[in-house]
Short mmCIF file of C-alpha atoms in Angstrom, two decimals:
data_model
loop_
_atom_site.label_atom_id
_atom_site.label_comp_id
_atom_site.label_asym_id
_atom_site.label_seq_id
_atom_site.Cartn_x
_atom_site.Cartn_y
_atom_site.Cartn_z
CA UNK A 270 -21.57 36.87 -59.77
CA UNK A 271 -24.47 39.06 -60.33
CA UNK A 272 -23.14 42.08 -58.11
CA UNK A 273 -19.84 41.48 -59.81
CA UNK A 274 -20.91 42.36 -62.99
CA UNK A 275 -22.96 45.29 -62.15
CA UNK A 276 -20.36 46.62 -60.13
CA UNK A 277 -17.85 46.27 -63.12
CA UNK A 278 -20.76 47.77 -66.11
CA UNK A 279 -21.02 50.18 -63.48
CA UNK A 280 -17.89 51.28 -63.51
CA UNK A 281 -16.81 50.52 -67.61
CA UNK A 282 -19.68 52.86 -68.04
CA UNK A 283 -19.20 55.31 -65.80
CA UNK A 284 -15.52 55.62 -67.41
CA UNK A 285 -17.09 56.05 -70.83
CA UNK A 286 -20.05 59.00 -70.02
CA UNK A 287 -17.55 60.78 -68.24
CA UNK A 288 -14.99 60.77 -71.04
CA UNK A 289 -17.67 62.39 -73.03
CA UNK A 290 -18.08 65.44 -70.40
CA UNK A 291 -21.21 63.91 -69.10
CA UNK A 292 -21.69 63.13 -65.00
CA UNK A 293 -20.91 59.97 -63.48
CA UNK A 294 -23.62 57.53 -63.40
CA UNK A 295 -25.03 55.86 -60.42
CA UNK A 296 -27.29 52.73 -61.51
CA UNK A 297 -30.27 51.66 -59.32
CA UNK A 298 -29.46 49.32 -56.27
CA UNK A 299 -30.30 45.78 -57.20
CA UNK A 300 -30.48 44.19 -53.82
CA UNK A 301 -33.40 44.05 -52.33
CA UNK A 302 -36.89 43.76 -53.56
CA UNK A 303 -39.02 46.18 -55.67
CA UNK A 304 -35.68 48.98 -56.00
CA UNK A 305 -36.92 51.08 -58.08
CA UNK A 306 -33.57 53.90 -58.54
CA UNK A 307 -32.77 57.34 -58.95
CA UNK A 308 -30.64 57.31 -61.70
CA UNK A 309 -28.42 60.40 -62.06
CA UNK A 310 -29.04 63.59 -64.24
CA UNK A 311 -27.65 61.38 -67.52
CA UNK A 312 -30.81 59.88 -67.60
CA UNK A 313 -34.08 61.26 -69.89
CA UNK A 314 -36.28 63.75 -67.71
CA UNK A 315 -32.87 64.79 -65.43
CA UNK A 316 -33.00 61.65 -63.25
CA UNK A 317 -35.04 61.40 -59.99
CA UNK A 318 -34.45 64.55 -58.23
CA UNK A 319 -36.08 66.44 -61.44
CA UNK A 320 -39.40 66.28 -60.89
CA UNK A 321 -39.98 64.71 -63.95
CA UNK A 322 -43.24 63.41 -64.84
CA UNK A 323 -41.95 59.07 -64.04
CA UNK A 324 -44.27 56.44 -64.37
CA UNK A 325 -45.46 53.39 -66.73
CA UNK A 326 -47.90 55.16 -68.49
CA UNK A 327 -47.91 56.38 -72.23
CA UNK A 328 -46.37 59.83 -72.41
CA UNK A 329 -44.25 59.58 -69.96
CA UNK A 330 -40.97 58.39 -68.88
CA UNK A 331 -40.02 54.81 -67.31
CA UNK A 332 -38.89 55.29 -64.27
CA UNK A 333 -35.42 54.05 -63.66
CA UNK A 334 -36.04 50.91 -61.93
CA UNK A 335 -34.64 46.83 -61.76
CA UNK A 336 -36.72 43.97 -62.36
CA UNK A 337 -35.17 41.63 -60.37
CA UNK A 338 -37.18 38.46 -60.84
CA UNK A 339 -36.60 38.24 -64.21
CA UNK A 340 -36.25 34.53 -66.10
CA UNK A 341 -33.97 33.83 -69.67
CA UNK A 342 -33.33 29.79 -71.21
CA UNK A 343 -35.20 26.54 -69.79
CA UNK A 344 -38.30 27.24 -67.19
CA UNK A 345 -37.23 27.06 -64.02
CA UNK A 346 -38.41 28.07 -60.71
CA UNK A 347 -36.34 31.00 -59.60
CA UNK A 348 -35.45 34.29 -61.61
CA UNK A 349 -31.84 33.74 -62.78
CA UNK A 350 -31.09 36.97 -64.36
CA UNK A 351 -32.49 41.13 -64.12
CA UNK A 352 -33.10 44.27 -66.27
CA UNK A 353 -31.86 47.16 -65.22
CA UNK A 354 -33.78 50.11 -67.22
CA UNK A 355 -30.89 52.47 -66.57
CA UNK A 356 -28.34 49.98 -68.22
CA UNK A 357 -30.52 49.23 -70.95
CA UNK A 358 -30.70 52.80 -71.46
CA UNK A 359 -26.73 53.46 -71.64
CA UNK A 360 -26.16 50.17 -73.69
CA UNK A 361 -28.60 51.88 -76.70
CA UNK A 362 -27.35 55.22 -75.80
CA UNK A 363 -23.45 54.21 -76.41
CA UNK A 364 -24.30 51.76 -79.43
CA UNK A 365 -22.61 48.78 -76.85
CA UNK A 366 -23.15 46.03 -79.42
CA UNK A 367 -20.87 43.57 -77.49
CA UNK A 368 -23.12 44.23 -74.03
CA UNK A 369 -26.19 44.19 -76.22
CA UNK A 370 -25.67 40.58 -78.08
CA UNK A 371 -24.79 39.21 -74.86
CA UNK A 372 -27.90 40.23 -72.75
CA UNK A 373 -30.31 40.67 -75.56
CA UNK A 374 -29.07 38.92 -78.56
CA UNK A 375 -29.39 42.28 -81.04
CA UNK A 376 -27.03 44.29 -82.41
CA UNK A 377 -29.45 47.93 -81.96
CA UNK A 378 -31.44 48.73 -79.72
CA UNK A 379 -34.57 51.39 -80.66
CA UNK A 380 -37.04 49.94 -78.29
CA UNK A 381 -38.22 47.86 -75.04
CA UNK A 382 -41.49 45.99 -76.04
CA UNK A 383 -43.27 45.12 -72.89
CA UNK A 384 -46.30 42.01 -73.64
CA UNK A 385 -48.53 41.16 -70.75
CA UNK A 386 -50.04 38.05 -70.20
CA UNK A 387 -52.08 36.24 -67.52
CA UNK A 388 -53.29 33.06 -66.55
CA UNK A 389 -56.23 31.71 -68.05
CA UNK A 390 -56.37 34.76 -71.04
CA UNK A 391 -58.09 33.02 -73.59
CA UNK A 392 -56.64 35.94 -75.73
CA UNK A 393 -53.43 35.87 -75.21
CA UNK A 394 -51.48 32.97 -76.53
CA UNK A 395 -53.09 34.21 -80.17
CA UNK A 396 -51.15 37.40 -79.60
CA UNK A 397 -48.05 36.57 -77.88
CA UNK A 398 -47.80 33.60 -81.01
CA UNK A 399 -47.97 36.25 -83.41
CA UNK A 400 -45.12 37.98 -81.93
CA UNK A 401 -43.07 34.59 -81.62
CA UNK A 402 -43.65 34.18 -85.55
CA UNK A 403 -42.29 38.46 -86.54
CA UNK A 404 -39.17 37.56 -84.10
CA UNK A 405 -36.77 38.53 -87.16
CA UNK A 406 -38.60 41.70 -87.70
CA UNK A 407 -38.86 42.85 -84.58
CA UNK A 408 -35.43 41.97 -83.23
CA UNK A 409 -34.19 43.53 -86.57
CA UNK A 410 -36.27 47.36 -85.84
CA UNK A 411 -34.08 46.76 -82.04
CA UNK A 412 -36.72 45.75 -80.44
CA UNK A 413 -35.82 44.16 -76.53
CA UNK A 414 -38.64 41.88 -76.29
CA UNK A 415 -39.97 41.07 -72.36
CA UNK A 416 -43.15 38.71 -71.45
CA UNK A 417 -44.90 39.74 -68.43
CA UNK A 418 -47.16 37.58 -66.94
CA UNK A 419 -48.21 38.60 -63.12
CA UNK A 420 -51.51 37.41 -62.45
CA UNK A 421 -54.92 35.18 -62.85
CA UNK A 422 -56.88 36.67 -65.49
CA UNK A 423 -60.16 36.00 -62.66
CA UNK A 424 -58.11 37.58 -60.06
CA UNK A 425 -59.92 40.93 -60.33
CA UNK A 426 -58.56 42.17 -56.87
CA UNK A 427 -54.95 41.24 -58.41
CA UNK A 428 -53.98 40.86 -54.89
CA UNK A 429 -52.09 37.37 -56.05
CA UNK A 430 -48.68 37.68 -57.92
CA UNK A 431 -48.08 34.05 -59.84
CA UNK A 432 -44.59 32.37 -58.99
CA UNK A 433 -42.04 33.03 -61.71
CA UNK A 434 -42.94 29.03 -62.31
CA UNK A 435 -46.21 29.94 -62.46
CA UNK A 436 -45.33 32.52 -65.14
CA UNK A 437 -42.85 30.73 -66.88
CA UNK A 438 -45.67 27.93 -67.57
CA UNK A 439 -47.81 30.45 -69.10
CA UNK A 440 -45.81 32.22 -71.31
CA UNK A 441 -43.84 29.23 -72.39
CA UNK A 442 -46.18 26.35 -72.46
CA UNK A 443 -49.39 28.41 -73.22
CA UNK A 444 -48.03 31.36 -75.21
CA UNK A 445 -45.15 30.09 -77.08
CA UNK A 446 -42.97 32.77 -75.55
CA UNK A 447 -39.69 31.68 -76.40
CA UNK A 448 -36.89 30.94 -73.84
CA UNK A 449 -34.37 33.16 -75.48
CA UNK A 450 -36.82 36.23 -74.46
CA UNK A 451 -36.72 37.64 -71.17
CA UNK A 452 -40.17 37.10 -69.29
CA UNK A 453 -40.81 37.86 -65.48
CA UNK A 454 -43.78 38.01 -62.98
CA UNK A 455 -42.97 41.97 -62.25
CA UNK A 456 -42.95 40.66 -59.12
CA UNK A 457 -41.78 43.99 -58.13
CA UNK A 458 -45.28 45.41 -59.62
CA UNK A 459 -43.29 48.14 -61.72
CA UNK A 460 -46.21 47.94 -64.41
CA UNK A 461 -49.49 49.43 -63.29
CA UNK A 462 -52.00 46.12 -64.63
CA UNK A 463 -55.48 48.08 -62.76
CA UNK A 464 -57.15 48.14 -65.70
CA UNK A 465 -57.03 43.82 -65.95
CA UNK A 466 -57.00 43.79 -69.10
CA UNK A 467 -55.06 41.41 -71.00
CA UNK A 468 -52.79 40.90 -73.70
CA UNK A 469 -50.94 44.38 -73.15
CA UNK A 470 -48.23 45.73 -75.15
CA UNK A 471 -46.19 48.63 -73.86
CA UNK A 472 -43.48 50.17 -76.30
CA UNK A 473 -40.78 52.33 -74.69
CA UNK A 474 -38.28 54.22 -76.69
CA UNK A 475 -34.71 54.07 -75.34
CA UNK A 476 -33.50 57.03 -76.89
CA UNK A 477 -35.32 59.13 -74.56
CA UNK A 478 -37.27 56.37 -72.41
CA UNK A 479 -40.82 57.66 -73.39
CA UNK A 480 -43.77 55.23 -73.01
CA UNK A 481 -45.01 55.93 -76.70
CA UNK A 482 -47.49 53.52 -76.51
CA UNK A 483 -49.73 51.14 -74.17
CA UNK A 484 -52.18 49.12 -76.14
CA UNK A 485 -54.47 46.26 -75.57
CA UNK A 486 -55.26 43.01 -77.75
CA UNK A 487 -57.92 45.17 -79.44
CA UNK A 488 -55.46 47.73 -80.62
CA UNK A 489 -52.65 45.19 -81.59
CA UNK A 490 -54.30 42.32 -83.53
CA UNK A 491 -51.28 41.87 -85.43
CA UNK A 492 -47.64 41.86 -85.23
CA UNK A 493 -47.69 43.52 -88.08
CA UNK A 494 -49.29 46.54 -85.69
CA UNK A 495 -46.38 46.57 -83.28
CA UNK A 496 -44.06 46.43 -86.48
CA UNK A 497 -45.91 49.65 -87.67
CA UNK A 498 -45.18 51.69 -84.22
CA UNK A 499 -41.95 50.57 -84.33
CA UNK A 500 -40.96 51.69 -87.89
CA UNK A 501 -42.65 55.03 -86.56
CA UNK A 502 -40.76 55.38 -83.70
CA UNK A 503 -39.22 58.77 -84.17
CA UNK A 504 -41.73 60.75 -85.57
CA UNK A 505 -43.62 59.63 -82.01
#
């Protein structure tokens, strides 16, 4: 079912960016663990072949990669959906309300808002809660909200990644996340976590997939500092 519908957004897309005199796109492979894509010259930096400066770090640009184990609704044990950066990308890009309300449930999106929690962060529920309680705010500056939560906050050799179970039990049941927000274990490791220190917030902007921000629990006590960063967004 999955393949099906990538294989058809693939294509609708693809139909669309050409119309507009723009290459075809070729999306990341989602089979297969940790893909992480060369999307074509359409996307920000000139794709992978560029040389563009990619990584998950602030200043630069996402890398076009799938997060494959990747959790939406009740907790459960296995991932039962994905992200593909590269579609998110094209669905803000083209204004695809329709393919936006049905993945995301927004009509805009400005921004992917990245929150990282761990097991046993003392910290983090008070964040992630705060979050939880601006949902109309942020969801109404187009903000795609995704809980991370990878590892033991005592794990400093964060050689152990937690079961999306695991996961799902923190961010639901500790942190309030709520199940109509996409959470995952980055099982994949896309994010770089060395530092260990928890909560996180990362704030990409999709018009031009720039990392514009990475800040800790220190630097966002508030939702009301996310809020801030993203009414700023384009002057970033």
């Amino acid at each position: 079912m999955r393949a099906f519908f990538m294989t058809a957004f693939v294509i609708a897309t693809a139909v669309i960016v050409s119309a507009c005199g723009q290459d075809n796109i070729t999306l990341p492979d989602g089979g297969g663990g940790g893909t992480t894509g060369e999307c074509g010259s359409w996307y920000p930096g000139g794709g992978g072949d560029a040389g563009g400066d990619y990584q998950f770090a602030e200043g630069s640009t996402l890398p076009c990669f799938v997060w494959e184990s990747v959790r939406l609704g009740p907790k459960g044990a296995e991932p039962n959906t994905y992200i593909n950066v590269g579609e998110l990308y094209l669905m803000a890009k083209n204004n695809d309300t329709a393919m936006l309300q049905a993945k995301f449930g927004i009509d805009e999106a400005r921004a992917l808002v990245v929150a990282v929690s761990a097991e046993q962060c003392s910290t983090c529920p008070v964040l992630m809660g705060k979050l939880v309680g601006a949902r109309d705010e942020l969801e109404a500056l187009g903000a795609v909200m995704i809980g991370v939560c990878r590892h033991n906050f005592f794990d400093i050799s964060m050689e152990t990644v937690l079961s999306m179970e695991e996961a799902d039990t923190v961010l639901l049941d500790e942190d309030g996340w709520l199940e109509d927000w996409h959470r995952t274990n980055d099982a994949e490791r896309h994010m770089d976590l060395s530092d260990n220190i928890y909560p996180k917030l990362a704030v990409i902007r999709l018009s031009d997939m720039k990392v514009v921000d990475i800040g800790t629990g220190t630097d966002y006590d508030e939702a009301a500092d996310l809020i801030t960063v993203l009414q700023g967004l384009d002057s970033m």
